[in-house]
mmCIF file of C-alpha atoms in Angstrom:
data_model
loop_
_atom_site.group_PDB
_atom_site.id
_atom_site.type_symbol
_atom_site.label_atom_id
_atom_site.label_comp_id
_atom_site.label_asym_id
_atom_site.label_seq_id
_atom_site.Cartn_x
_atom_site.Cartn_y
_atom_site.Cartn_z
ATOM 1 C CA MET F 903 91.404 22.715 -16.815
ATOM 2 C CA SER F 904 90.306 22.578 -20.447
ATOM 3 C CA SER F 905 86.911 21.140 -21.371
ATOM 4 C CA LEU F 906 88.661 18.258 -23.150
ATOM 5 C CA ILE F 907 90.485 17.200 -20.001
ATOM 6 C CA LYS F 908 87.417 17.626 -17.798
ATOM 7 C CA GLU F 909 85.215 15.497 -20.052
ATOM 8 C CA PHE F 910 87.829 12.729 -20.265
ATOM 9 C CA GLU F 911 88.323 12.711 -16.496
ATOM 10 C CA GLN F 912 84.590 12.511 -15.745
ATOM 11 C CA THR F 913 83.721 9.744 -18.225
ATOM 12 C CA PRO F 914 83.187 6.482 -16.264
ATOM 13 C CA PRO F 915 85.472 3.520 -17.054
ATOM 14 C CA GLU F 916 84.121 0.722 -19.243
ATOM 15 C CA ILE F 917 84.986 -2.179 -16.926
ATOM 16 C CA VAL F 918 85.587 -2.443 -13.170
ATOM 17 C CA PHE F 919 86.484 -5.832 -11.675
ATOM 18 C CA GLU F 920 86.329 -5.936 -7.864
ATOM 19 C CA TRP F 921 87.719 -8.618 -5.541
ATOM 20 C CA LYS F 922 87.610 -9.305 -1.810
ATOM 21 C CA ASP F 923 90.123 -11.743 -0.337
ATOM 22 C CA LYS F 924 88.234 -13.855 2.189
ATOM 23 C CA GLU F 925 91.382 -15.132 3.881
ATOM 24 C CA LEU F 926 93.251 -11.902 4.675
ATOM 25 C CA GLY F 927 90.761 -9.157 3.880
ATOM 26 C CA ALA F 928 92.728 -7.673 0.980
ATOM 27 C CA GLU F 929 90.748 -5.767 -1.645
ATOM 28 C CA GLY F 930 91.570 -5.586 -5.322
ATOM 29 C CA TRP F 931 90.365 -3.778 -8.420
ATOM 30 C CA VAL F 932 91.075 -4.003 -12.121
ATOM 31 C CA VAL F 933 89.855 -0.835 -13.786
ATOM 32 C CA ILE F 934 89.754 -0.787 -17.591
ATOM 33 C CA ASN F 935 89.058 2.731 -18.749
ATOM 34 C CA SER F 936 88.357 1.499 -22.280
ATOM 35 C CA LEU F 937 89.080 -1.375 -24.646
ATOM 36 C CA LYS F 938 90.293 0.801 -27.484
ATOM 37 C CA GLY F 939 91.864 -1.448 -30.081
ATOM 38 C CA GLY F 940 90.382 -4.468 -28.335
ATOM 39 C CA ALA F 941 92.768 -4.425 -25.363
ATOM 40 C CA ALA F 942 93.959 -2.432 -22.352
ATOM 41 C CA GLY F 943 97.147 -2.286 -20.323
ATOM 42 C CA GLY F 944 98.429 -1.116 -16.958
ATOM 43 C CA GLY F 945 100.560 -2.394 -14.087
ATOM 44 C CA THR F 946 99.668 -3.816 -10.693
ATOM 45 C CA ARG F 947 100.323 -1.872 -7.497
ATOM 46 C CA MET F 948 99.847 -2.644 -3.829
ATOM 47 C CA ARG F 949 99.699 -0.392 -0.814
ATOM 48 C CA LYS F 950 97.794 -0.164 2.433
ATOM 49 C CA GLY F 951 94.883 2.246 2.056
ATOM 50 C CA LEU F 952 94.607 2.053 -1.730
ATOM 51 C CA ASN F 953 91.047 2.480 -3.020
ATOM 52 C CA ARG F 954 89.056 2.133 -6.208
ATOM 53 C CA ASN F 955 89.272 5.851 -7.011
ATOM 54 C CA GLU F 956 93.063 5.686 -7.093
ATOM 55 C CA VAL F 957 92.960 2.748 -9.488
ATOM 56 C CA GLU F 958 90.440 4.524 -11.742
ATOM 57 C CA SER F 959 92.619 7.618 -11.915
ATOM 58 C CA LEU F 960 95.680 5.556 -12.810
ATOM 59 C CA ALA F 961 93.767 3.676 -15.522
ATOM 60 C CA LYS F 962 92.933 6.992 -17.159
ATOM 61 C CA THR F 963 96.550 8.062 -16.873
ATOM 62 C CA MET F 964 97.581 4.852 -18.635
ATOM 63 C CA GLU F 965 95.197 5.565 -21.496
ATOM 64 C CA ILE F 966 96.849 8.942 -21.958
ATOM 65 C CA LYS F 967 100.295 7.324 -21.688
ATOM 66 C CA PHE F 968 99.581 4.951 -24.563
ATOM 67 C CA THR F 969 99.128 7.930 -26.896
ATOM 68 C CA VAL F 970 102.851 8.533 -26.342
ATOM 69 C CA SER F 971 104.311 5.067 -25.839
ATOM 70 C CA GLY F 972 101.921 2.953 -27.907
ATOM 71 C CA PRO F 973 100.370 0.550 -28.624
ATOM 72 C CA LYS F 974 97.049 2.209 -29.450
ATOM 73 C CA ILE F 975 95.055 0.470 -26.736
ATOM 74 C CA GLY F 976 92.944 1.458 -23.758
ATOM 75 C CA GLY F 977 94.249 2.271 -20.306
ATOM 76 C CA ALA F 978 93.885 0.004 -17.294
ATOM 77 C CA LYS F 979 95.331 -0.557 -13.839
ATOM 78 C CA SER F 980 95.269 -3.161 -11.079
ATOM 79 C CA GLY F 981 95.399 -2.163 -7.440
ATOM 80 C CA ILE F 982 95.411 -4.138 -4.201
ATOM 81 C CA ASN F 983 94.640 -2.644 -0.806
ATOM 82 C CA PHE F 984 97.062 -4.611 1.378
ATOM 83 C CA ASP F 985 100.243 -3.904 3.316
ATOM 84 C CA PRO F 986 103.147 -4.912 1.007
ATOM 85 C CA LYS F 987 105.336 -5.497 4.069
ATOM 86 C CA ASN F 988 103.013 -8.246 5.282
ATOM 87 C CA PRO F 989 104.810 -11.621 5.093
ATOM 88 C CA LYS F 990 101.728 -13.074 3.383
ATOM 89 C CA LYS F 991 101.986 -10.674 0.441
ATOM 90 C CA ALA F 992 102.886 -13.493 -1.969
ATOM 91 C CA GLU F 993 99.778 -15.458 -0.982
ATOM 92 C CA VAL F 994 97.560 -12.471 -1.730
ATOM 93 C CA LEU F 995 99.236 -11.908 -5.095
ATOM 94 C CA LYS F 996 98.784 -15.550 -6.075
ATOM 95 C CA ARG F 997 95.062 -15.467 -5.296
ATOM 96 C CA TRP F 998 94.709 -12.127 -7.067
ATOM 97 C CA TYR F 999 96.315 -13.201 -10.308
ATOM 98 C CA LYS F 1000 94.367 -16.433 -10.295
ATOM 99 C CA VAL F 1001 90.997 -14.635 -10.214
ATOM 100 C CA ILE F 1002 91.918 -12.151 -12.963
ATOM 101 C CA MET F 1003 93.522 -14.755 -15.226
ATOM 102 C CA PRO F 1004 90.620 -14.685 -17.771
ATOM 103 C CA LEU F 1005 91.251 -10.958 -18.280
ATOM 104 C CA LEU F 1006 94.997 -11.476 -18.622
ATOM 105 C CA LYS F 1007 94.441 -14.199 -21.209
ATOM 106 C CA ASN F 1008 92.093 -12.260 -23.442
ATOM 107 C CA TYR F 1009 92.403 -8.461 -23.377
ATOM 108 C CA TYR F 1010 94.297 -7.066 -20.379
ATOM 109 C CA GLY F 1011 98.071 -6.765 -20.004
ATOM 110 C CA THR F 1012 99.789 -5.905 -16.724
ATOM 111 C CA GLY F 1013 103.238 -5.494 -15.203
ATOM 112 C CA GLY F 1014 104.936 -4.185 -12.074
ATOM 113 C CA ASP F 1015 104.119 -0.951 -10.301
ATOM 114 C CA LEU F 1016 104.325 0.450 -6.772
ATOM 115 C CA ASN F 1017 105.539 -2.309 -4.385
ATOM 116 C CA ILE F 1018 105.123 -5.012 -7.061
ATOM 117 C CA ASP F 1019 108.171 -6.261 -8.974
ATOM 118 C CA GLU F 1020 107.681 -7.235 -12.612
ATOM 119 C CA LEU F 1021 110.459 -9.801 -12.759
ATOM 120 C CA VAL F 1022 110.369 -11.237 -9.252
ATOM 121 C CA GLU F 1023 106.611 -11.354 -8.649
ATOM 122 C CA VAL F 1024 104.372 -10.671 -11.649
ATOM 123 C CA ILE F 1025 106.019 -12.906 -14.244
ATOM 124 C CA PRO F 1026 106.662 -15.989 -12.047
ATOM 125 C CA ILE F 1027 103.167 -15.963 -10.527
ATOM 126 C CA THR F 1028 101.296 -15.471 -13.798
ATOM 127 C CA GLU F 1029 103.471 -18.093 -15.506
ATOM 128 C CA SER F 1030 102.497 -20.577 -12.805
ATOM 129 C CA TYR F 1031 98.862 -20.189 -13.952
ATOM 130 C CA GLY F 1032 99.727 -20.807 -17.598
ATOM 131 C CA LEU F 1033 100.176 -17.239 -18.829
ATOM 132 C CA SER F 1034 103.038 -16.927 -21.300
ATOM 133 C CA HIS F 1035 103.689 -13.287 -20.381
ATOM 134 C CA PRO F 1036 101.782 -10.591 -18.424
ATOM 135 C CA GLN F 1037 101.181 -8.775 -21.742
ATOM 136 C CA GLU F 1038 99.613 -11.825 -23.405
ATOM 137 C CA GLY F 1039 96.123 -10.306 -23.175
ATOM 138 C CA VAL F 1040 97.264 -7.271 -25.166
ATOM 139 C CA VAL F 1041 98.789 -9.505 -27.836
ATOM 140 C CA ASN F 1042 95.590 -11.563 -28.075
ATOM 141 C CA GLY F 1043 93.190 -8.624 -27.947
ATOM 142 C CA PHE F 1044 94.983 -5.992 -30.024
ATOM 143 C CA PHE F 1045 96.825 -7.819 -32.764
ATOM 144 C CA SER F 1046 94.772 -9.457 -35.524
ATOM 145 C CA MET F 1047 97.040 -12.152 -36.899
ATOM 146 C CA GLU F 1048 97.775 -15.840 -36.928
ATOM 147 C CA ILE F 1049 98.257 -17.524 -33.559
ATOM 148 C CA SER F 1050 101.781 -18.525 -34.599
ATOM 149 C CA LYS F 1051 102.730 -14.853 -34.835
ATOM 150 C CA HIS F 1052 101.254 -14.247 -31.385
ATOM 151 C CA LYS F 1053 103.826 -16.705 -30.115
ATOM 152 C CA ASP F 1054 106.632 -14.718 -31.755
ATOM 153 C CA LYS F 1055 105.511 -11.531 -29.990
ATOM 154 C CA ILE F 1056 105.272 -13.283 -26.645
ATOM 155 C CA GLU F 1057 108.799 -14.638 -27.081
ATOM 156 C CA ARG F 1058 110.089 -11.132 -27.846
ATOM 157 C CA LEU F 1059 108.408 -9.841 -24.689
ATOM 158 C CA GLN F 1060 109.834 -12.674 -22.612
ATOM 159 C CA TYR F 1061 113.339 -11.971 -23.845
ATOM 160 C CA GLY F 1062 113.309 -8.185 -24.026
ATOM 161 C CA VAL F 1063 111.798 -7.290 -20.651
ATOM 162 C CA SER F 1064 114.057 -9.699 -18.741
ATOM 163 C CA LYS F 1065 117.147 -8.978 -20.820
ATOM 164 C CA GLN F 1066 120.277 -8.281 -18.810
ATOM 165 C CA VAL F 1067 121.758 -4.894 -19.700
ATOM 166 C CA THR F 1068 125.373 -5.274 -20.789
ATOM 167 C CA ASP F 1069 125.974 -2.110 -22.818
ATOM 168 C CA LYS F 1070 128.323 -0.066 -20.624
ATOM 169 C CA LYS F 1071 126.658 3.200 -21.667
ATOM 170 C CA TYR F 1072 123.598 2.289 -19.607
ATOM 171 C CA ILE F 1073 124.953 0.576 -16.471
ATOM 172 C CA PRO F 1074 127.220 1.474 -13.544
ATOM 173 C CA THR F 1075 130.901 0.674 -13.836
ATOM 174 C CA THR F 1076 130.767 -1.505 -10.712
ATOM 175 C CA THR F 1077 128.228 -4.106 -11.838
ATOM 176 C CA ASN F 1078 126.037 -5.155 -14.748
ATOM 177 C CA ASN F 1079 123.487 -6.993 -12.639
ATOM 178 C CA TYR F 1080 120.568 -4.987 -14.068
ATOM 179 C CA LYS F 1081 117.795 -5.918 -16.437
ATOM 180 C CA ILE F 1082 115.828 -3.722 -18.830
ATOM 181 C CA ALA F 1083 112.848 -3.624 -16.467
ATOM 182 C CA ASP F 1084 115.079 -2.395 -13.626
ATOM 183 C CA LEU F 1085 116.350 0.672 -15.451
ATOM 184 C CA ILE F 1086 114.198 1.766 -18.363
ATOM 185 C CA THR F 1087 111.568 3.826 -16.518
ATOM 186 C CA GLY F 1088 114.125 5.801 -14.539
ATOM 187 C CA TYR F 1089 116.155 6.259 -17.698
ATOM 188 C CA GLY F 1090 113.149 7.780 -19.435
ATOM 189 C CA VAL F 1091 112.509 10.145 -16.515
ATOM 190 C CA SER F 1092 116.076 11.425 -16.785
ATOM 191 C CA GLU F 1093 115.945 11.614 -20.594
ATOM 192 C CA ALA F 1094 112.848 13.792 -20.315
ATOM 193 C CA ILE F 1095 114.921 16.290 -18.316
ATOM 194 C CA LYS F 1096 117.753 16.186 -20.855
ATOM 195 C CA HIS F 1097 115.359 16.707 -23.761
ATOM 196 C CA TYR F 1098 113.591 19.521 -21.908
ATOM 197 C CA TYR F 1099 116.782 21.565 -21.671
ATOM 198 C CA ASN F 1100 117.749 20.738 -25.272
ATOM 199 C CA ILE F 1101 114.327 21.763 -26.630
ATOM 200 C CA TRP F 1102 113.355 24.699 -24.417
ATOM 201 C CA GLY F 1103 116.923 25.882 -23.870
ATOM 202 C CA GLY F 1104 119.562 25.614 -21.166
ATOM 203 C CA LYS F 1105 122.442 23.371 -20.131
ATOM 204 C CA ILE F 1106 121.767 20.338 -17.959
ATOM 205 C CA GLU F 1107 125.357 20.199 -16.696
ATOM 206 C CA GLU F 1108 125.831 21.470 -13.142
ATOM 207 C CA LYS F 1109 122.093 21.632 -12.491
ATOM 208 C CA ARG F 1110 121.101 20.371 -9.045
ATOM 209 C CA ALA F 1111 118.448 17.736 -8.422
ATOM 210 C CA ILE F 1112 116.321 16.411 -5.572
ATOM 211 C CA VAL F 1113 114.958 12.880 -5.922
ATOM 212 C CA GLN F 1114 111.914 11.746 -3.939
ATOM 213 C CA GLY F 1115 111.775 7.950 -3.772
ATOM 214 C CA TRP F 1116 114.894 5.825 -4.214
ATOM 215 C CA GLY F 1117 113.454 2.647 -5.712
ATOM 216 C CA ASN F 1118 113.878 1.365 -9.261
ATOM 217 C CA VAL F 1119 112.608 4.587 -10.849
ATOM 218 C CA GLY F 1120 114.140 7.244 -8.618
ATOM 219 C CA ALA F 1121 117.512 5.542 -8.189
ATOM 220 C CA ALA F 1122 117.919 4.872 -11.908
ATOM 221 C CA ALA F 1123 116.852 8.431 -12.762
ATOM 222 C CA GLY F 1124 119.384 9.781 -10.269
ATOM 223 C CA PHE F 1125 122.131 7.609 -11.751
ATOM 224 C CA TYR F 1126 121.502 8.758 -15.314
ATOM 225 C CA LEU F 1127 121.158 12.418 -14.289
ATOM 226 C CA ALA F 1128 124.505 12.209 -12.481
ATOM 227 C CA ASN F 1129 126.040 10.857 -15.687
ATOM 228 C CA TYR F 1130 124.701 13.925 -17.531
ATOM 229 C CA GLY F 1131 126.575 16.147 -15.080
ATOM 230 C CA VAL F 1132 123.669 16.914 -12.757
ATOM 231 C CA LYS F 1133 124.492 17.234 -9.059
ATOM 232 C CA ILE F 1134 122.200 15.087 -6.909
ATOM 233 C CA VAL F 1135 121.955 17.188 -3.748
ATOM 234 C CA GLY F 1136 119.070 15.464 -1.970
ATOM 235 C CA ILE F 1137 117.412 12.049 -1.754
ATOM 236 C CA VAL F 1138 114.311 11.444 0.365
ATOM 237 C CA ASP F 1139 112.582 8.106 0.855
ATOM 238 C CA TYR F 1140 109.903 6.639 3.112
ATOM 239 C CA ASN F 1141 112.193 6.357 6.136
ATOM 240 C CA GLY F 1142 114.538 9.326 5.675
ATOM 241 C CA GLY F 1143 117.269 10.335 3.294
ATOM 242 C CA LEU F 1144 120.486 12.130 2.435
ATOM 243 C CA ILE F 1145 121.566 15.691 1.717
ATOM 244 C CA ASN F 1146 124.823 16.826 0.113
ATOM 245 C CA THR F 1147 124.722 20.448 -1.009
ATOM 246 C CA GLU F 1148 127.890 19.925 -3.095
ATOM 247 C CA GLY F 1149 126.291 16.974 -4.887
ATOM 248 C CA PHE F 1150 127.119 13.279 -4.564
ATOM 249 C CA ASN F 1151 129.864 12.159 -6.916
ATOM 250 C CA ILE F 1152 129.195 9.480 -9.520
ATOM 251 C CA GLN F 1153 130.844 6.762 -7.455
ATOM 252 C CA GLU F 1154 128.577 7.578 -4.517
ATOM 253 C CA ILE F 1155 125.495 7.553 -6.749
ATOM 254 C CA GLU F 1156 126.484 4.202 -8.243
ATOM 255 C CA ALA F 1157 126.863 2.763 -4.742
ATOM 256 C CA LEU F 1158 123.484 4.171 -3.716
ATOM 257 C CA LEU F 1159 121.894 2.713 -6.848
ATOM 258 C CA ALA F 1160 123.303 -0.713 -6.014
ATOM 259 C CA SER F 1161 122.025 -0.525 -2.428
ATOM 260 C CA LYS F 1162 118.883 1.487 -3.060
ATOM 261 C CA LYS F 1163 116.928 -0.223 -0.303
ATOM 262 C CA SER F 1164 119.480 0.626 2.373
ATOM 263 C CA LEU F 1165 119.833 4.416 2.446
ATOM 264 C CA LYS F 1166 119.478 4.062 6.206
ATOM 265 C CA GLU F 1167 122.855 2.342 6.363
ATOM 266 C CA GLN F 1168 124.678 5.478 5.155
ATOM 267 C CA THR F 1169 126.655 7.305 7.844
ATOM 268 C CA THR F 1170 125.099 10.635 6.828
ATOM 269 C CA PHE F 1171 121.526 9.303 6.903
ATOM 270 C CA ILE F 1172 118.928 11.801 8.155
ATOM 271 C CA ASP F 1173 115.733 10.630 9.831
ATOM 272 C CA PHE F 1174 112.429 11.157 8.034
ATOM 273 C CA GLU F 1175 111.029 14.004 10.140
ATOM 274 C CA THR F 1176 114.268 15.994 9.960
ATOM 275 C CA ILE F 1177 114.838 15.567 6.240
ATOM 276 C CA MET F 1178 111.229 16.489 5.456
ATOM 277 C CA ARG F 1179 111.877 19.821 7.150
ATOM 278 C CA GLN F 1180 115.201 20.424 5.409
ATOM 279 C CA ILE F 1181 115.288 18.978 1.919
ATOM 280 C CA TRP F 1182 112.831 21.276 0.148
ATOM 281 C CA SER F 1183 114.977 24.360 0.817
ATOM 282 C CA VAL F 1184 118.331 22.798 -0.156
ATOM 283 C CA GLY F 1185 118.166 24.426 -3.596
ATOM 284 C CA ALA F 1186 117.723 22.507 -6.858
ATOM 285 C CA GLU F 1187 116.673 23.230 -10.420
ATOM 286 C CA ILE F 1188 115.351 19.685 -10.981
ATOM 287 C CA PHE F 1189 112.871 17.653 -8.941
ATOM 288 C CA ILE F 1190 112.054 13.980 -9.552
ATOM 289 C CA PRO F 1191 108.934 12.828 -7.624
ATOM 290 C CA ALA F 1192 109.195 9.032 -7.860
ATOM 291 C CA ALA F 1193 107.907 7.817 -4.494
ATOM 292 C CA GLY F 1194 104.223 7.272 -5.234
ATOM 293 C CA SER F 1195 100.926 8.879 -6.144
ATOM 294 C CA ARG F 1196 99.612 12.033 -4.449
ATOM 295 C CA MET F 1197 102.613 12.513 -2.178
ATOM 296 C CA VAL F 1198 103.862 15.970 -3.222
ATOM 297 C CA GLU F 1199 102.400 18.887 -1.276
ATOM 298 C CA LYS F 1200 101.971 22.491 -2.395
ATOM 299 C CA SER F 1201 104.110 23.808 0.474
ATOM 300 C CA GLN F 1202 107.015 21.625 -0.655
ATOM 301 C CA LEU F 1203 106.744 22.896 -4.227
ATOM 302 C CA ASP F 1204 106.471 26.519 -3.087
ATOM 303 C CA THR F 1205 109.671 26.128 -1.072
ATOM 304 C CA MET F 1206 111.546 24.486 -3.935
ATOM 305 C CA ILE F 1207 110.421 27.181 -6.381
ATOM 306 C CA ALA F 1208 111.627 29.869 -3.982
ATOM 307 C CA ASN F 1209 114.993 28.102 -3.989
ATOM 308 C CA GLY F 1210 115.452 27.874 -7.757
ATOM 309 C CA LEU F 1211 113.307 24.999 -9.043
ATOM 310 C CA GLU F 1212 112.932 25.042 -12.850
ATOM 311 C CA VAL F 1213 111.568 21.674 -13.964
ATOM 312 C CA ILE F 1214 109.825 18.586 -12.577
ATOM 313 C CA SER F 1215 109.985 15.194 -14.310
ATOM 314 C CA CYS F 1216 107.261 12.945 -12.922
ATOM 315 C CA GLY F 1217 108.665 9.526 -12.068
ATOM 316 C CA ALA F 1218 105.471 8.532 -10.250
ATOM 317 C CA ASN F 1219 102.000 8.569 -11.747
ATOM 318 C CA VAL F 1220 99.798 11.401 -10.409
ATOM 319 C CA PRO F 1221 102.479 12.579 -7.926
ATOM 320 C CA PHE F 1222 100.739 15.739 -6.659
ATOM 321 C CA ASN F 1223 98.332 15.619 -3.718
ATOM 322 C CA ASP F 1224 95.237 16.658 -5.703
ATOM 323 C CA ALA F 1225 91.853 14.972 -5.516
ATOM 324 C CA GLU F 1226 91.409 15.380 -9.253
ATOM 325 C CA ILE F 1227 92.967 12.905 -11.678
ATOM 326 C CA PHE F 1228 94.684 15.367 -13.981
ATOM 327 C CA MET F 1229 94.645 19.127 -13.454
ATOM 328 C CA GLY F 1230 93.880 19.600 -9.751
ATOM 329 C CA ASN F 1231 94.545 22.819 -7.861
ATOM 330 C CA ILE F 1232 98.176 22.081 -7.040
ATOM 331 C CA LEU F 1233 99.179 20.920 -10.507
ATOM 332 C CA SER F 1234 97.211 23.699 -12.232
ATOM 333 C CA GLU F 1235 98.935 26.375 -10.160
ATOM 334 C CA MET F 1236 102.413 24.919 -10.527
ATOM 335 C CA ASP F 1237 101.968 24.287 -14.258
ATOM 336 C CA LYS F 1238 101.718 28.062 -14.679
ATOM 337 C CA LYS F 1239 104.953 28.702 -12.772
ATOM 338 C CA ILE F 1240 107.482 26.053 -13.839
ATOM 339 C CA ALA F 1241 107.916 23.301 -16.408
ATOM 340 C CA ILE F 1242 106.230 20.066 -15.348
ATOM 341 C CA LEU F 1243 106.993 17.090 -17.581
ATOM 342 C CA PRO F 1244 103.903 14.913 -17.109
ATOM 343 C CA ASP F 1245 103.982 11.316 -15.953
ATOM 344 C CA PHE F 1246 102.517 9.929 -19.168
ATOM 345 C CA ILE F 1247 105.541 11.245 -21.067
ATOM 346 C CA ALA F 1248 108.359 11.137 -18.530
ATOM 347 C CA ASN F 1249 107.762 7.666 -17.087
ATOM 348 C CA CYS F 1250 106.536 5.860 -20.201
ATOM 349 C CA GLY F 1251 109.731 3.805 -20.547
ATOM 350 C CA MET F 1252 108.378 0.388 -19.570
ATOM 351 C CA ALA F 1253 105.180 0.869 -21.561
ATOM 352 C CA ARG F 1254 107.284 1.873 -24.560
ATOM 353 C CA VAL F 1255 109.450 -1.245 -24.278
ATOM 354 C CA PHE F 1256 106.316 -3.408 -24.234
ATOM 355 C CA ALA F 1257 104.995 -1.611 -27.302
ATOM 356 C CA PHE F 1258 108.277 -1.759 -29.203
ATOM 357 C CA LEU F 1259 108.701 -5.479 -28.577
ATOM 358 C CA MET F 1260 105.148 -6.245 -29.679
ATOM 359 C CA GLU F 1261 105.026 -3.978 -32.719
ATOM 360 C CA ASN F 1262 108.462 -4.616 -34.229
ATOM 361 C CA GLU F 1263 110.547 -7.501 -35.448
ATOM 362 C CA GLY F 1264 114.270 -8.051 -35.706
ATOM 363 C CA GLU F 1265 117.206 -7.481 -33.381
ATOM 364 C CA ILE F 1266 116.754 -6.609 -29.702
ATOM 365 C CA THR F 1267 119.714 -4.818 -28.115
ATOM 366 C CA ASP F 1268 120.181 -2.477 -25.154
ATOM 367 C CA GLU F 1269 120.993 0.351 -27.557
ATOM 368 C CA ILE F 1270 117.826 -0.196 -29.592
ATOM 369 C CA LEU F 1271 115.515 -0.287 -26.562
ATOM 370 C CA PHE F 1272 117.062 2.651 -24.699
ATOM 371 C CA LYS F 1273 117.374 4.856 -27.792
ATOM 372 C CA ASP F 1274 113.811 4.081 -28.841
ATOM 373 C CA THR F 1275 112.469 5.133 -25.431
ATOM 374 C CA SER F 1276 114.521 8.326 -25.545
ATOM 375 C CA ASN F 1277 113.313 9.210 -29.043
ATOM 376 C CA VAL F 1278 109.650 8.610 -28.168
ATOM 377 C CA ILE F 1279 109.929 10.947 -25.170
ATOM 378 C CA LYS F 1280 111.770 13.538 -27.247
ATOM 379 C CA ASP F 1281 109.111 13.462 -29.983
ATOM 380 C CA ALA F 1282 106.301 13.890 -27.449
ATOM 381 C CA LEU F 1283 108.015 16.889 -25.834
ATOM 382 C CA GLN F 1284 108.743 18.402 -29.244
ATOM 383 C CA LYS F 1285 105.009 18.271 -30.062
ATOM 384 C CA THR F 1286 104.257 20.081 -26.820
ATOM 385 C CA TYR F 1287 106.944 22.691 -27.497
ATOM 386 C CA GLU F 1288 105.198 23.670 -30.722
ATOM 387 C CA VAL F 1289 102.142 24.842 -28.747
ATOM 388 C CA CYS F 1290 103.985 25.715 -25.541
ATOM 389 C CA PRO F 1291 107.284 27.430 -26.425
ATOM 390 C CA LYS F 1292 107.604 29.236 -23.082
ATOM 391 C CA GLY F 1293 107.552 26.014 -21.070
ATOM 392 C CA ILE F 1294 104.629 26.892 -18.826
ATOM 393 C CA ASN F 1295 101.219 25.163 -18.977
ATOM 394 C CA LEU F 1296 103.280 22.297 -20.341
ATOM 395 C CA THR F 1297 101.261 19.546 -18.686
ATOM 396 C CA GLU F 1298 97.883 20.980 -19.701
ATOM 397 C CA LYS F 1299 98.986 21.420 -23.319
ATOM 398 C CA SER F 1300 100.413 17.885 -23.400
ATOM 399 C CA LEU F 1301 97.126 16.493 -22.083
ATOM 400 C CA ASP F 1302 95.131 18.368 -24.717
ATOM 401 C CA ILE F 1303 97.323 16.878 -27.456
ATOM 402 C CA ALA F 1304 96.872 13.345 -26.062
ATOM 403 C CA ILE F 1305 93.094 13.588 -25.609
ATOM 404 C CA LYS F 1306 92.598 14.945 -29.115
ATOM 405 C CA GLU F 1307 94.460 11.900 -30.400
ATOM 406 C CA LEU F 1308 92.244 9.601 -28.327
ATOM 407 C CA GLN F 1309 89.141 11.221 -29.809
ATOM 408 C CA ASN F 1310 90.344 10.231 -33.262
ATOM 409 C CA ARG F 1311 90.633 6.555 -32.307
ATOM 410 C CA LYS F 1312 87.891 3.973 -32.341
#
């Protein structure tokens, strides 16, 4: 780990807001690593066992991510320690957003994350408390302009994030019942893979991929990779998964995307314990970890590398099971062996859409939003290539570039 990364990781966050739910015992934290530019941003996640340290690490990751996606603000994150399967989840979320409303009004912007849906949960709940959009705090804190122009930016956010995708280049042939927020992060994860092979060399067609986590991010990434000619040979989720060494065809992937929460209903479904023994040795050049933070073990990576793994595109934030925030033992070792496209580049799609909508005016189309996300990811990887032409130590070099940029900001 470079001294730059170590210093950034060890610097305490500026603001930590802590909450205890008296009714159900849930715990919540908003961690704002800094208020660079007068604002900070980062989504809301929920899982049983989540702690403050996890939220702090994700807030720092968000600060790094904004050097790629924009806007030039500080990183933040919200986290709630509560079982998302509990039928009283909505009650907890309502109480949570009510207590952090002053932050969301003035300098903090949030969105969806692990087990929290942007469109179904975050927006309706925050709107019920008078918030125009979950990014309103960023608009108010970061942009110095007339209040009337704030309204214009909020309206662009309201339209753009919830926009239904109709451009046939970006949706399955079977249905167009997808919105920008459903697809854009997974799209970016897949674009990172495509740009990696274009920049560092190699053909993406006929490569094989394993996807860990078949939610919005993993399923969308798998769909777009399949459209690039990649063979999806393995899918593993929290309750099991699927293996097809010949690769699922595009029709099968489209069907799995449409029913991403029901892998278990497939006739070839493999139970969790069995697939966790089998999937890592199936053989794939591409791995998409999109299930959650700190879930990927060294033994799994060793097995995949022995069976041909070339590149990882991080769909989840901090996917490797390291105690450290950035360059822990697992990531440091693997970064020297294969190409690892870091989370703050690969999964910046939603953050980039927020930034684009706030910072630009004019037409909003599917093509504009998807192409913009792709170009931002491409530019970030091109910068890394200039100092990392062999494709190893890619994550460490990318982090150094981002932290140097942060040091030049106020």
